[in-house]
Amino acid sequence: MTAEPDREEDMAGPAGPLVAWDLEYRSKGRLWGGNPQGIPPFPAGTRVLEVGCGDGKTLAALAARGVQVTAFDLSPSAVRLSKAQLRQGLYADLLVADGRSLPFRAGSFDAVILYHVAGHLRSSDRGQLAAGCTDLLRSGGHLFFRGFSCEDLRAGKGTPVEEQTFLRGNGIMTHYFCEEEVASLFSDMIRKSITTHRWTMHIRGEPLVRAEVLATFQKP
């Protein structure tokens, strides 16, 4: 069993994301309820990489559509939960891996799904992840991005780690993006679309704004 860090600062270090996320999945099980959102209409047979598969909600939906899914997560507990989501007859290649060192050949995929993963890394690691994902796409392939916006109600809450990056009490670090920052992260790609999606949550009767940046890029 991985030892829990003694200080909050330790969670922002190299081992921090693994410790924090694995604790979350081991203690809470499936973290994400409801139906998967924002899945592109991939034709059957499309080779798709899901970066950070979490509890398997998205990859199971992709596999049910006949998509050739490869998915990984930093957390072994998350990968175990993902395997449990694959009903009889569904298949996906699943592995434990770190997005900062992707174990795949260049040009292996038609599409990459990068939903709410880059925001849990430091700035230098986000750049490394973005470059790796770009390299894994075939020419003409698409990358689909989601990350919390700096307009989100949780932006600014927690211990500051970097600009617009905060560490919460559970040890999970979150960065909040603006649209141009996302565009800059994938500057070697063709920007197909980028927008901020906003919706309202009512907490104790008060309407509060949730927001995320959605973007699609194409490899030249």
mmCIF file with all atom_site columns, C-alpha atoms in Angstrom:
data_model
loop_
_atom_site.group_PDB
_atom_site.id
_atom_site.type_symbol
_atom_site.label_atom_id
_atom_site.label_alt_id
_atom_site.label_comp_id
_atom_site.label_asym_id
_atom_site.label_entity_id
_atom_site.label_seq_id
_atom_site.pdbx_PDB_ins_code
_atom_site.Cartn_x
_atom_site.Cartn_y
_atom_site.Cartn_z
_atom_site.occupancy
_atom_site.B_iso_or_equiv
_atom_site.pdbx_formal_charge
_atom_site.auth_seq_id
_atom_site.auth_comp_id
_atom_site.auth_asym_id
_atom_site.auth_atom_id
_atom_site.pdbx_PDB_model_num
ATOM 1   C CA . MET A 1 1   ? 0.000   0.000  0.000   1.00 0.00 ? 1   MET A CA 1
ATOM 2   C CA . THR A 1 2   ? 1.272   3.465  -0.838  1.00 0.00 ? 2   THR A CA 1
ATOM 3   C CA . ALA A 1 3   ? 2.008   5.519  2.247   1.00 0.00 ? 3   ALA A CA 1
ATOM 4   C CA . GLU A 1 4   ? 0.012   8.692  2.692   1.00 0.00 ? 4   GLU A CA 1
ATOM 5   C CA . PRO A 1 5   ? 2.108   11.895 2.560   1.00 0.00 ? 5   PRO A CA 1
ATOM 6   C CA . ASP A 1 6   ? 2.759   13.675 5.848   1.00 0.00 ? 6   ASP A CA 1
ATOM 7   C CA . ARG A 1 7   ? 2.293   17.198 4.487   1.00 0.00 ? 7   ARG A CA 1
ATOM 8   C CA . GLU A 1 8   ? -0.105  18.823 2.054   1.00 0.00 ? 8   GLU A CA 1
ATOM 9   C CA . GLU A 1 9   ? 2.873   20.105 0.048   1.00 0.00 ? 9   GLU A CA 1
ATOM 10  C CA . ASP A 1 10  ? 3.988   16.528 -0.641  1.00 0.00 ? 10  ASP A CA 1
ATOM 11  C CA . MET A 1 11  ? 0.818   15.963 -2.651  1.00 0.00 ? 11  MET A CA 1
ATOM 12  C CA . ALA A 1 12  ? 1.965   18.490 -5.253  1.00 0.00 ? 12  ALA A CA 1
ATOM 13  C CA . GLY A 1 13  ? 5.243   16.629 -5.776  1.00 0.00 ? 13  GLY A CA 1
ATOM 14  C CA . PRO A 1 14  ? 5.951   13.926 -8.381  1.00 0.00 ? 14  PRO A CA 1
ATOM 15  C CA . ALA A 1 15  ? 4.215   11.151 -6.420  1.00 0.00 ? 15  ALA A CA 1
ATOM 16  C CA . GLY A 1 16  ? 1.327   13.382 -5.346  1.00 0.00 ? 16  GLY A CA 1
ATOM 17  C CA . PRO A 1 17  ? -1.129  12.776 -8.217  1.00 0.00 ? 17  PRO A CA 1
ATOM 18  C CA . LEU A 1 18  ? -0.797  8.994  -7.968  1.00 0.00 ? 18  LEU A CA 1
ATOM 19  C CA . VAL A 1 19  ? -1.260  8.981  -4.192  1.00 0.00 ? 19  VAL A CA 1
ATOM 20  C CA . ALA A 1 20  ? -4.203  11.383 -4.215  1.00 0.00 ? 20  ALA A CA 1
ATOM 21  C CA . TRP A 1 21  ? -6.147  9.828  -7.090  1.00 0.00 ? 21  TRP A CA 1
ATOM 22  C CA . ASP A 1 22  ? -5.575  6.251  -6.018  1.00 0.00 ? 22  ASP A CA 1
ATOM 23  C CA . LEU A 1 23  ? -6.813  7.099  -2.533  1.00 0.00 ? 23  LEU A CA 1
ATOM 24  C CA . GLU A 1 24  ? -9.924  8.688  -4.045  1.00 0.00 ? 24  GLU A CA 1
ATOM 25  C CA . TYR A 1 25  ? -10.768 5.671  -6.204  1.00 0.00 ? 25  TYR A CA 1
ATOM 26  C CA . ARG A 1 26  ? -9.898  3.121  -3.519  1.00 0.00 ? 26  ARG A CA 1
ATOM 27  C CA . SER A 1 27  ? -11.995 4.833  -0.852  1.00 0.00 ? 27  SER A CA 1
ATOM 28  C CA . LYS A 1 28  ? -14.930 6.083  -2.942  1.00 0.00 ? 28  LYS A CA 1
ATOM 29  C CA . GLY A 1 29  ? -15.177 3.675  -5.865  1.00 0.00 ? 29  GLY A CA 1
ATOM 30  C CA . ARG A 1 30  ? -16.929 5.124  -8.906  1.00 0.00 ? 30  ARG A CA 1
ATOM 31  C CA . LEU A 1 31  ? -16.579 8.892  -8.685  1.00 0.00 ? 31  LEU A CA 1
ATOM 32  C CA . TRP A 1 32  ? -18.496 9.957  -11.767 1.00 0.00 ? 32  TRP A CA 1
ATOM 33  C CA . GLY A 1 33  ? -22.229 9.295  -12.025 1.00 0.00 ? 33  GLY A CA 1
ATOM 34  C CA . GLY A 1 34  ? -24.671 9.823  -14.866 1.00 0.00 ? 34  GLY A CA 1
ATOM 35  C CA . ASN A 1 35  ? -24.185 9.283  -18.573 1.00 0.00 ? 35  ASN A CA 1
ATOM 36  C CA . PRO A 1 36  ? -20.902 10.231 -20.254 1.00 0.00 ? 36  PRO A CA 1
ATOM 37  C CA . GLN A 1 37  ? -20.975 13.705 -21.801 1.00 0.00 ? 37  GLN A CA 1
ATOM 38  C CA . GLY A 1 38  ? -19.331 15.117 -24.888 1.00 0.00 ? 38  GLY A CA 1
ATOM 39  C CA . ILE A 1 39  ? -18.374 11.901 -26.651 1.00 0.00 ? 39  ILE A CA 1
ATOM 40  C CA . PRO A 1 40  ? -17.686 12.648 -30.324 1.00 0.00 ? 40  PRO A CA 1
ATOM 41  C CA . PRO A 1 41  ? -19.617 10.514 -32.855 1.00 0.00 ? 41  PRO A CA 1
ATOM 42  C CA . PHE A 1 42  ? -16.718 8.265  -33.818 1.00 0.00 ? 42  PHE A CA 1
ATOM 43  C CA . PRO A 1 43  ? -17.447 5.665  -36.513 1.00 0.00 ? 43  PRO A CA 1
ATOM 44  C CA . ALA A 1 44  ? -16.958 2.033  -35.512 1.00 0.00 ? 44  ALA A CA 1
ATOM 45  C CA . GLY A 1 45  ? -13.341 0.999  -35.857 1.00 0.00 ? 45  GLY A CA 1
ATOM 46  C CA . THR A 1 46  ? -11.893 4.429  -35.033 1.00 0.00 ? 46  THR A CA 1
ATOM 47  C CA . ARG A 1 47  ? -8.675  4.094  -33.022 1.00 0.00 ? 47  ARG A CA 1
ATOM 48  C CA . VAL A 1 48  ? -9.204  6.256  -29.945 1.00 0.00 ? 48  VAL A CA 1
ATOM 49  C CA . LEU A 1 49  ? -6.925  6.883  -26.973 1.00 0.00 ? 49  LEU A CA 1
ATOM 50  C CA . GLU A 1 50  ? -8.572  8.027  -23.749 1.00 0.00 ? 50  GLU A CA 1
ATOM 51  C CA . VAL A 1 51  ? -6.067  9.726  -21.475 1.00 0.00 ? 51  VAL A CA 1
ATOM 52  C CA . GLY A 1 52  ? -7.070  9.298  -17.843 1.00 0.00 ? 52  GLY A CA 1
ATOM 53  C CA . CYS A 1 53  ? -9.934  6.813  -18.053 1.00 0.00 ? 53  CYS A CA 1
ATOM 54  C CA . GLY A 1 54  ? -11.028 7.281  -14.419 1.00 0.00 ? 54  GLY A CA 1
ATOM 55  C CA . ASP A 1 55  ? -13.769 4.829  -13.482 1.00 0.00 ? 55  ASP A CA 1
ATOM 56  C CA . GLY A 1 56  ? -14.413 3.768  -17.081 1.00 0.00 ? 56  GLY A CA 1
ATOM 57  C CA . LYS A 1 57  ? -17.663 5.580  -17.858 1.00 0.00 ? 57  LYS A CA 1
ATOM 58  C CA . THR A 1 58  ? -16.468 7.055  -21.163 1.00 0.00 ? 58  THR A CA 1
ATOM 59  C CA . LEU A 1 59  ? -14.442 4.087  -22.394 1.00 0.00 ? 59  LEU A CA 1
ATOM 60  C CA . ALA A 1 60  ? -17.366 1.706  -21.822 1.00 0.00 ? 60  ALA A CA 1
ATOM 61  C CA . ALA A 1 61  ? -19.612 3.945  -23.941 1.00 0.00 ? 61  ALA A CA 1
ATOM 62  C CA . LEU A 1 62  ? -16.977 4.080  -26.681 1.00 0.00 ? 62  LEU A CA 1
ATOM 63  C CA . ALA A 1 63  ? -16.479 0.312  -26.665 1.00 0.00 ? 63  ALA A CA 1
ATOM 64  C CA . ALA A 1 64  ? -20.249 -0.179 -26.967 1.00 0.00 ? 64  ALA A CA 1
ATOM 65  C CA . ARG A 1 65  ? -20.140 1.841  -30.209 1.00 0.00 ? 65  ARG A CA 1
ATOM 66  C CA . GLY A 1 66  ? -17.512 -0.416 -31.739 1.00 0.00 ? 66  GLY A CA 1
ATOM 67  C CA . VAL A 1 67  ? -14.660 2.034  -31.304 1.00 0.00 ? 67  VAL A CA 1
ATOM 68  C CA . GLN A 1 68  ? -11.172 0.548  -30.903 1.00 0.00 ? 68  GLN A CA 1
ATOM 69  C CA . VAL A 1 69  ? -10.425 2.013  -27.471 1.00 0.00 ? 69  VAL A CA 1
ATOM 70  C CA . THR A 1 70  ? -7.096  2.201  -25.720 1.00 0.00 ? 70  THR A CA 1
ATOM 71  C CA . ALA A 1 71  ? -7.261  3.820  -22.300 1.00 0.00 ? 71  ALA A CA 1
ATOM 72  C CA . PHE A 1 72  ? -5.002  4.334  -19.339 1.00 0.00 ? 72  PHE A CA 1
ATOM 73  C CA . ASP A 1 73  ? -4.901  5.971  -15.947 1.00 0.00 ? 73  ASP A CA 1
ATOM 74  C CA . LEU A 1 74  ? -2.234  6.795  -13.406 1.00 0.00 ? 74  LEU A CA 1
ATOM 75  C CA . SER A 1 75  ? -4.290  5.090  -10.689 1.00 0.00 ? 75  SER A CA 1
ATOM 76  C CA . PRO A 1 76  ? -4.312  1.264  -10.555 1.00 0.00 ? 76  PRO A CA 1
ATOM 77  C CA . SER A 1 77  ? -7.606  1.456  -8.648  1.00 0.00 ? 77  SER A CA 1
ATOM 78  C CA . ALA A 1 78  ? -9.168  3.473  -11.467 1.00 0.00 ? 78  ALA A CA 1
ATOM 79  C CA . VAL A 1 79  ? -8.063  0.924  -14.056 1.00 0.00 ? 79  VAL A CA 1
ATOM 80  C CA . ARG A 1 80  ? -9.628  -1.877 -12.003 1.00 0.00 ? 80  ARG A CA 1
ATOM 81  C CA . LEU A 1 81  ? -12.906 0.053  -11.874 1.00 0.00 ? 81  LEU A CA 1
ATOM 82  C CA . SER A 1 82  ? -12.712 0.668  -15.633 1.00 0.00 ? 82  SER A CA 1
ATOM 83  C CA . LYS A 1 83  ? -12.305 -3.039 -16.360 1.00 0.00 ? 83  LYS A CA 1
ATOM 84  C CA . ALA A 1 84  ? -15.446 -3.706 -14.328 1.00 0.00 ? 84  ALA A CA 1
ATOM 85  C CA . GLN A 1 85  ? -17.404 -1.339 -16.591 1.00 0.00 ? 85  GLN A CA 1
ATOM 86  C CA . LEU A 1 86  ? -16.793 -3.418 -19.703 1.00 0.00 ? 86  LEU A CA 1
ATOM 87  C CA . ARG A 1 87  ? -19.857 -5.608 -20.134 1.00 0.00 ? 87  ARG A CA 1
ATOM 88  C CA . GLN A 1 88  ? -19.568 -9.074 -21.642 1.00 0.00 ? 88  GLN A CA 1
ATOM 89  C CA . GLY A 1 89  ? -18.621 -8.768 -25.281 1.00 0.00 ? 89  GLY A CA 1
ATOM 90  C CA . LEU A 1 90  ? -17.024 -5.299 -24.924 1.00 0.00 ? 90  LEU A CA 1
ATOM 91  C CA . TYR A 1 91  ? -13.294 -4.819 -25.115 1.00 0.00 ? 91  TYR A CA 1
ATOM 92  C CA . ALA A 1 92  ? -10.731 -2.077 -24.565 1.00 0.00 ? 92  ALA A CA 1
ATOM 93  C CA . ASP A 1 93  ? -6.964  -2.068 -24.132 1.00 0.00 ? 93  ASP A CA 1
ATOM 94  C CA . LEU A 1 94  ? -6.445  -0.882 -20.562 1.00 0.00 ? 94  LEU A CA 1
ATOM 95  C CA . LEU A 1 95  ? -3.221  -0.147 -18.730 1.00 0.00 ? 95  LEU A CA 1
ATOM 96  C CA . VAL A 1 96  ? -1.729  1.770  -15.838 1.00 0.00 ? 96  VAL A CA 1
ATOM 97  C CA . ALA A 1 97  ? 0.478   4.534  -17.215 1.00 0.00 ? 97  ALA A CA 1
ATOM 98  C CA . ASP A 1 98  ? 1.611   8.126  -16.678 1.00 0.00 ? 98  ASP A CA 1
ATOM 99  C CA . GLY A 1 99  ? 0.510   10.683 -19.281 1.00 0.00 ? 99  GLY A CA 1
ATOM 100 C CA . ARG A 1 100 ? 3.871   12.403 -19.017 1.00 0.00 ? 100 ARG A CA 1
ATOM 101 C CA . SER A 1 101 ? 5.553   9.321  -20.513 1.00 0.00 ? 101 SER A CA 1
ATOM 102 C CA . LEU A 1 102 ? 3.167   7.731  -22.992 1.00 0.00 ? 102 LEU A CA 1
ATOM 103 C CA . PRO A 1 103 ? 4.022   4.125  -23.931 1.00 0.00 ? 103 PRO A CA 1
ATOM 104 C CA . PHE A 1 104 ? 2.674   4.166  -27.512 1.00 0.00 ? 104 PHE A CA 1
ATOM 105 C CA . ARG A 1 105 ? 4.112   4.595  -30.991 1.00 0.00 ? 105 ARG A CA 1
ATOM 106 C CA . ALA A 1 106 ? 3.819   7.908  -32.824 1.00 0.00 ? 106 ALA A CA 1
ATOM 107 C CA . GLY A 1 107 ? 0.800   8.151  -35.117 1.00 0.00 ? 107 GLY A CA 1
ATOM 108 C CA . SER A 1 108 ? -1.008  5.237  -33.434 1.00 0.00 ? 108 SER A CA 1
ATOM 109 C CA . PHE A 1 109 ? -4.421  6.884  -33.030 1.00 0.00 ? 109 PHE A CA 1
ATOM 110 C CA . ASP A 1 110 ? -7.145  8.573  -35.048 1.00 0.00 ? 110 ASP A CA 1
ATOM 111 C CA . ALA A 1 111 ? -8.291  10.570 -32.030 1.00 0.00 ? 111 ALA A CA 1
ATOM 112 C CA . VAL A 1 112 ? -7.289  11.407 -28.479 1.00 0.00 ? 112 VAL A CA 1
ATOM 113 C CA . ILE A 1 113 ? -9.737  12.228 -25.695 1.00 0.00 ? 113 ILE A CA 1
ATOM 114 C CA . LEU A 1 114 ? -8.168  14.445 -23.050 1.00 0.00 ? 114 LEU A CA 1
ATOM 115 C CA . TYR A 1 115 ? -10.956 15.289 -20.616 1.00 0.00 ? 115 TYR A CA 1
ATOM 116 C CA . HIS A 1 116 ? -10.120 16.847 -17.233 1.00 0.00 ? 116 HIS A CA 1
ATOM 117 C CA . VAL A 1 117 ? -6.617  15.411 -17.054 1.00 0.00 ? 117 VAL A CA 1
ATOM 118 C CA . ALA A 1 118 ? -4.233  18.201 -18.101 1.00 0.00 ? 118 ALA A CA 1
ATOM 119 C CA . GLY A 1 119 ? -5.649  20.411 -15.369 1.00 0.00 ? 119 GLY A CA 1
ATOM 120 C CA . HIS A 1 120 ? -4.340  18.052 -12.695 1.00 0.00 ? 120 HIS A CA 1
ATOM 121 C CA . LEU A 1 121 ? -0.716  18.593 -13.728 1.00 0.00 ? 121 LEU A CA 1
ATOM 122 C CA . ARG A 1 122 ? 1.833   21.331 -13.205 1.00 0.00 ? 122 ARG A CA 1
ATOM 123 C CA . SER A 1 123 ? 2.566   23.717 -16.092 1.00 0.00 ? 123 SER A CA 1
ATOM 124 C CA . SER A 1 124 ? 5.683   21.916 -17.366 1.00 0.00 ? 124 SER A CA 1
ATOM 125 C CA . ASP A 1 125 ? 3.915   18.547 -17.205 1.00 0.00 ? 125 ASP A CA 1
ATOM 126 C CA . ARG A 1 126 ? 0.887   19.913 -19.087 1.00 0.00 ? 126 ARG A CA 1
ATOM 127 C CA . GLY A 1 127 ? 3.197   20.902 -21.927 1.00 0.00 ? 127 GLY A CA 1
ATOM 128 C CA . GLN A 1 128 ? 4.815   17.470 -21.925 1.00 0.00 ? 128 GLN A CA 1
ATOM 129 C CA . LEU A 1 129 ? 1.407   15.767 -22.001 1.00 0.00 ? 129 LEU A CA 1
ATOM 130 C CA . ALA A 1 130 ? 0.170   17.984 -24.841 1.00 0.00 ? 130 ALA A CA 1
ATOM 131 C CA . ALA A 1 131 ? 3.267   17.273 -26.945 1.00 0.00 ? 131 ALA A CA 1
ATOM 132 C CA . GLY A 1 132 ? 2.963   13.535 -26.307 1.00 0.00 ? 132 GLY A CA 1
ATOM 133 C CA . CYS A 1 133 ? -0.708  13.439 -27.285 1.00 0.00 ? 133 CYS A CA 1
ATOM 134 C CA . THR A 1 134 ? 0.015   15.382 -30.470 1.00 0.00 ? 134 THR A CA 1
ATOM 135 C CA . ASP A 1 135 ? 2.772   12.935 -31.394 1.00 0.00 ? 135 ASP A CA 1
ATOM 136 C CA . LEU A 1 136 ? 0.467   9.935  -30.942 1.00 0.00 ? 136 LEU A CA 1
ATOM 137 C CA . LEU A 1 137 ? -2.097  11.227 -33.444 1.00 0.00 ? 137 LEU A CA 1
ATOM 138 C CA . ARG A 1 138 ? -1.930  10.319 -37.104 1.00 0.00 ? 138 ARG A CA 1
ATOM 139 C CA . SER A 1 139 ? -1.854  13.193 -39.588 1.00 0.00 ? 139 SER A CA 1
ATOM 140 C CA . GLY A 1 140 ? -5.405  14.556 -39.780 1.00 0.00 ? 140 GLY A CA 1
ATOM 141 C CA . GLY A 1 141 ? -6.346  13.057 -36.401 1.00 0.00 ? 141 GLY A CA 1
ATOM 142 C CA . HIS A 1 142 ? -8.287  15.005 -33.791 1.00 0.00 ? 142 HIS A CA 1
ATOM 143 C CA . LEU A 1 143 ? -7.734  15.805 -30.135 1.00 0.00 ? 143 LEU A CA 1
ATOM 144 C CA . PHE A 1 144 ? -10.723 16.591 -27.914 1.00 0.00 ? 144 PHE A CA 1
ATOM 145 C CA . PHE A 1 145 ? -10.003 18.635 -24.788 1.00 0.00 ? 145 PHE A CA 1
ATOM 146 C CA . ARG A 1 146 ? -11.948 19.545 -21.647 1.00 0.00 ? 146 ARG A CA 1
ATOM 147 C CA . GLY A 1 147 ? -10.651 21.377 -18.590 1.00 0.00 ? 147 GLY A CA 1
ATOM 148 C CA . PHE A 1 148 ? -12.156 23.574 -15.906 1.00 0.00 ? 148 PHE A CA 1
ATOM 149 C CA . SER A 1 149 ? -12.300 27.270 -16.728 1.00 0.00 ? 149 SER A CA 1
ATOM 150 C CA . CYS A 1 150 ? -10.909 30.114 -14.638 1.00 0.00 ? 150 CYS A CA 1
ATOM 151 C CA . GLU A 1 151 ? -14.560 31.259 -14.458 1.00 0.00 ? 151 GLU A CA 1
ATOM 152 C CA . ASP A 1 152 ? -15.507 28.135 -12.505 1.00 0.00 ? 152 ASP A CA 1
ATOM 153 C CA . LEU A 1 153 ? -16.813 28.594 -8.968  1.00 0.00 ? 153 LEU A CA 1
ATOM 154 C CA . ARG A 1 154 ? -13.929 26.541 -7.544  1.00 0.00 ? 154 ARG A CA 1
ATOM 155 C CA . ALA A 1 155 ? -11.171 28.600 -9.180  1.00 0.00 ? 155 ALA A CA 1
ATOM 156 C CA . GLY A 1 156 ? -9.064  30.268 -6.525  1.00 0.00 ? 156 GLY A CA 1
ATOM 157 C CA . LYS A 1 157 ? -10.037 27.862 -3.755  1.00 0.00 ? 157 LYS A CA 1
ATOM 158 C CA . GLY A 1 158 ? -7.361  25.812 -2.039  1.00 0.00 ? 158 GLY A CA 1
ATOM 159 C CA . THR A 1 159 ? -3.625  26.215 -1.557  1.00 0.00 ? 159 THR A CA 1
ATOM 160 C CA . PRO A 1 160 ? -1.942  28.032 -4.499  1.00 0.00 ? 160 PRO A CA 1
ATOM 161 C CA . VAL A 1 161 ? 0.604   25.876 -6.337  1.00 0.00 ? 161 VAL A CA 1
ATOM 162 C CA . GLU A 1 162 ? 1.123   27.868 -9.533  1.00 0.00 ? 162 GLU A CA 1
ATOM 163 C CA . GLU A 1 163 ? -0.825  30.606 -11.311 1.00 0.00 ? 163 GLU A CA 1
ATOM 164 C CA . GLN A 1 164 ? -4.491  29.493 -11.424 1.00 0.00 ? 164 GLN A CA 1
ATOM 165 C CA . THR A 1 165 ? -3.498  26.104 -9.922  1.00 0.00 ? 165 THR A CA 1
ATOM 166 C CA . PHE A 1 166 ? -4.732  25.082 -6.473  1.00 0.00 ? 166 PHE A CA 1
ATOM 167 C CA . LEU A 1 167 ? -4.365  22.106 -4.158  1.00 0.00 ? 167 LEU A CA 1
ATOM 168 C CA . ARG A 1 168 ? -7.541  20.964 -2.410  1.00 0.00 ? 168 ARG A CA 1
ATOM 169 C CA . GLY A 1 169 ? -7.820  19.201 0.929   1.00 0.00 ? 169 GLY A CA 1
ATOM 170 C CA . ASN A 1 170 ? -8.004  15.770 -0.715  1.00 0.00 ? 170 ASN A CA 1
ATOM 171 C CA . GLY A 1 171 ? -4.562  16.331 -2.234  1.00 0.00 ? 171 GLY A CA 1
ATOM 172 C CA . ILE A 1 172 ? -5.849  16.737 -5.791  1.00 0.00 ? 172 ILE A CA 1
ATOM 173 C CA . MET A 1 173 ? -4.380  19.662 -7.685  1.00 0.00 ? 173 MET A CA 1
ATOM 174 C CA . THR A 1 174 ? -6.512  21.494 -10.251 1.00 0.00 ? 174 THR A CA 1
ATOM 175 C CA . HIS A 1 175 ? -5.560  24.135 -12.787 1.00 0.00 ? 175 HIS A CA 1
ATOM 176 C CA . TYR A 1 176 ? -8.198  26.466 -14.228 1.00 0.00 ? 176 TYR A CA 1
ATOM 177 C CA . PHE A 1 177 ? -7.779  27.389 -17.889 1.00 0.00 ? 177 PHE A CA 1
ATOM 178 C CA . CYS A 1 178 ? -8.645  30.343 -20.086 1.00 0.00 ? 178 CYS A CA 1
ATOM 179 C CA . GLU A 1 179 ? -9.377  29.685 -23.771 1.00 0.00 ? 179 GLU A CA 1
ATOM 180 C CA . GLU A 1 180 ? -6.173  31.218 -25.116 1.00 0.00 ? 180 GLU A CA 1
ATOM 181 C CA . GLU A 1 181 ? -4.084  29.182 -22.707 1.00 0.00 ? 181 GLU A CA 1
ATOM 182 C CA . VAL A 1 182 ? -5.609  25.979 -24.090 1.00 0.00 ? 182 VAL A CA 1
ATOM 183 C CA . ALA A 1 183 ? -4.973  27.190 -27.643 1.00 0.00 ? 183 ALA A CA 1
ATOM 184 C CA . SER A 1 184 ? -1.348  27.892 -26.726 1.00 0.00 ? 184 SER A CA 1
ATOM 185 C CA . LEU A 1 185 ? -0.954  24.450 -25.182 1.00 0.00 ? 185 LEU A CA 1
ATOM 186 C CA . PHE A 1 186 ? -1.736  22.904 -28.577 1.00 0.00 ? 186 PHE A CA 1
ATOM 187 C CA . SER A 1 187 ? -0.180  25.588 -30.776 1.00 0.00 ? 187 SER A CA 1
ATOM 188 C CA . ASP A 1 188 ? 1.300   22.962 -33.131 1.00 0.00 ? 188 ASP A CA 1
ATOM 189 C CA . MET A 1 189 ? -2.234  21.796 -33.996 1.00 0.00 ? 189 MET A CA 1
ATOM 190 C CA . ILE A 1 190 ? -4.988  23.322 -36.103 1.00 0.00 ? 190 ILE A CA 1
ATOM 191 C CA . ARG A 1 191 ? -7.626  24.896 -33.872 1.00 0.00 ? 191 ARG A CA 1
ATOM 192 C CA . LYS A 1 192 ? -11.030 23.624 -34.996 1.00 0.00 ? 192 LYS A CA 1
ATOM 193 C CA . SER A 1 193 ? -13.108 25.001 -32.124 1.00 0.00 ? 193 SER A CA 1
ATOM 194 C CA . ILE A 1 194 ? -12.696 26.419 -28.637 1.00 0.00 ? 194 ILE A CA 1
ATOM 195 C CA . THR A 1 195 ? -15.384 27.677 -26.310 1.00 0.00 ? 195 THR A CA 1
ATOM 196 C CA . THR A 1 196 ? -16.302 28.034 -22.659 1.00 0.00 ? 196 THR A CA 1
ATOM 197 C CA . HIS A 1 197 ? -19.299 26.027 -21.499 1.00 0.00 ? 197 HIS A CA 1
ATOM 198 C CA . ARG A 1 198 ? -21.085 27.498 -18.482 1.00 0.00 ? 198 ARG A CA 1
ATOM 199 C CA . TRP A 1 199 ? -23.887 26.083 -16.374 1.00 0.00 ? 199 TRP A CA 1
ATOM 200 C CA . THR A 1 200 ? -25.470 26.919 -13.029 1.00 0.00 ? 200 THR A CA 1
ATOM 201 C CA . MET A 1 201 ? -25.437 24.946 -9.797  1.00 0.00 ? 201 MET A CA 1
ATOM 202 C CA . HIS A 1 202 ? -27.602 25.932 -6.850  1.00 0.00 ? 202 HIS A CA 1
ATOM 203 C CA . ILE A 1 203 ? -25.831 25.566 -3.517  1.00 0.00 ? 203 ILE A CA 1
ATOM 204 C CA . ARG A 1 204 ? -27.869 26.488 -0.445  1.00 0.00 ? 204 ARG A CA 1
ATOM 205 C CA . GLY A 1 205 ? -30.239 28.304 -2.773  1.00 0.00 ? 205 GLY A CA 1
ATOM 206 C CA . GLU A 1 206 ? -27.511 30.434 -4.330  1.00 0.00 ? 206 GLU A CA 1
ATOM 207 C CA . PRO A 1 207 ? -26.901 30.123 -8.104  1.00 0.00 ? 207 PRO A CA 1
ATOM 208 C CA . LEU A 1 208 ? -23.201 29.525 -8.768  1.00 0.00 ? 208 LEU A CA 1
ATOM 209 C CA . VAL A 1 209 ? -21.418 29.149 -12.087 1.00 0.00 ? 209 VAL A CA 1
ATOM 210 C CA . ARG A 1 210 ? -19.562 26.037 -13.191 1.00 0.00 ? 210 ARG A CA 1
ATOM 211 C CA . ALA A 1 211 ? -17.470 26.455 -16.317 1.00 0.00 ? 211 ALA A CA 1
ATOM 212 C CA . GLU A 1 212 ? -15.137 24.401 -18.493 1.00 0.00 ? 212 GLU A CA 1
ATOM 213 C CA . VAL A 1 213 ? -13.149 25.051 -21.635 1.00 0.00 ? 213 VAL A CA 1
ATOM 214 C CA . LEU A 1 214 ? -14.005 22.747 -24.554 1.00 0.00 ? 214 LEU A CA 1
ATOM 215 C CA . ALA A 1 215 ? -11.707 22.523 -27.553 1.00 0.00 ? 215 ALA A CA 1
ATOM 216 C CA . THR A 1 216 ? -11.037 20.430 -30.633 1.00 0.00 ? 216 THR A CA 1
ATOM 217 C CA . PHE A 1 217 ? -7.712  20.401 -32.470 1.00 0.00 ? 217 PHE A CA 1
ATOM 218 C CA . GLN A 1 218 ? -6.531  18.625 -35.628 1.00 0.00 ? 218 GLN A CA 1
ATOM 219 C CA . LYS A 1 219 ? -3.022  17.431 -36.359 1.00 0.00 ? 219 LYS A CA 1
ATOM 220 C CA . PRO A 1 220 ? -1.726  18.872 -39.648 1.00 0.00 ? 220 PRO A CA 1
#
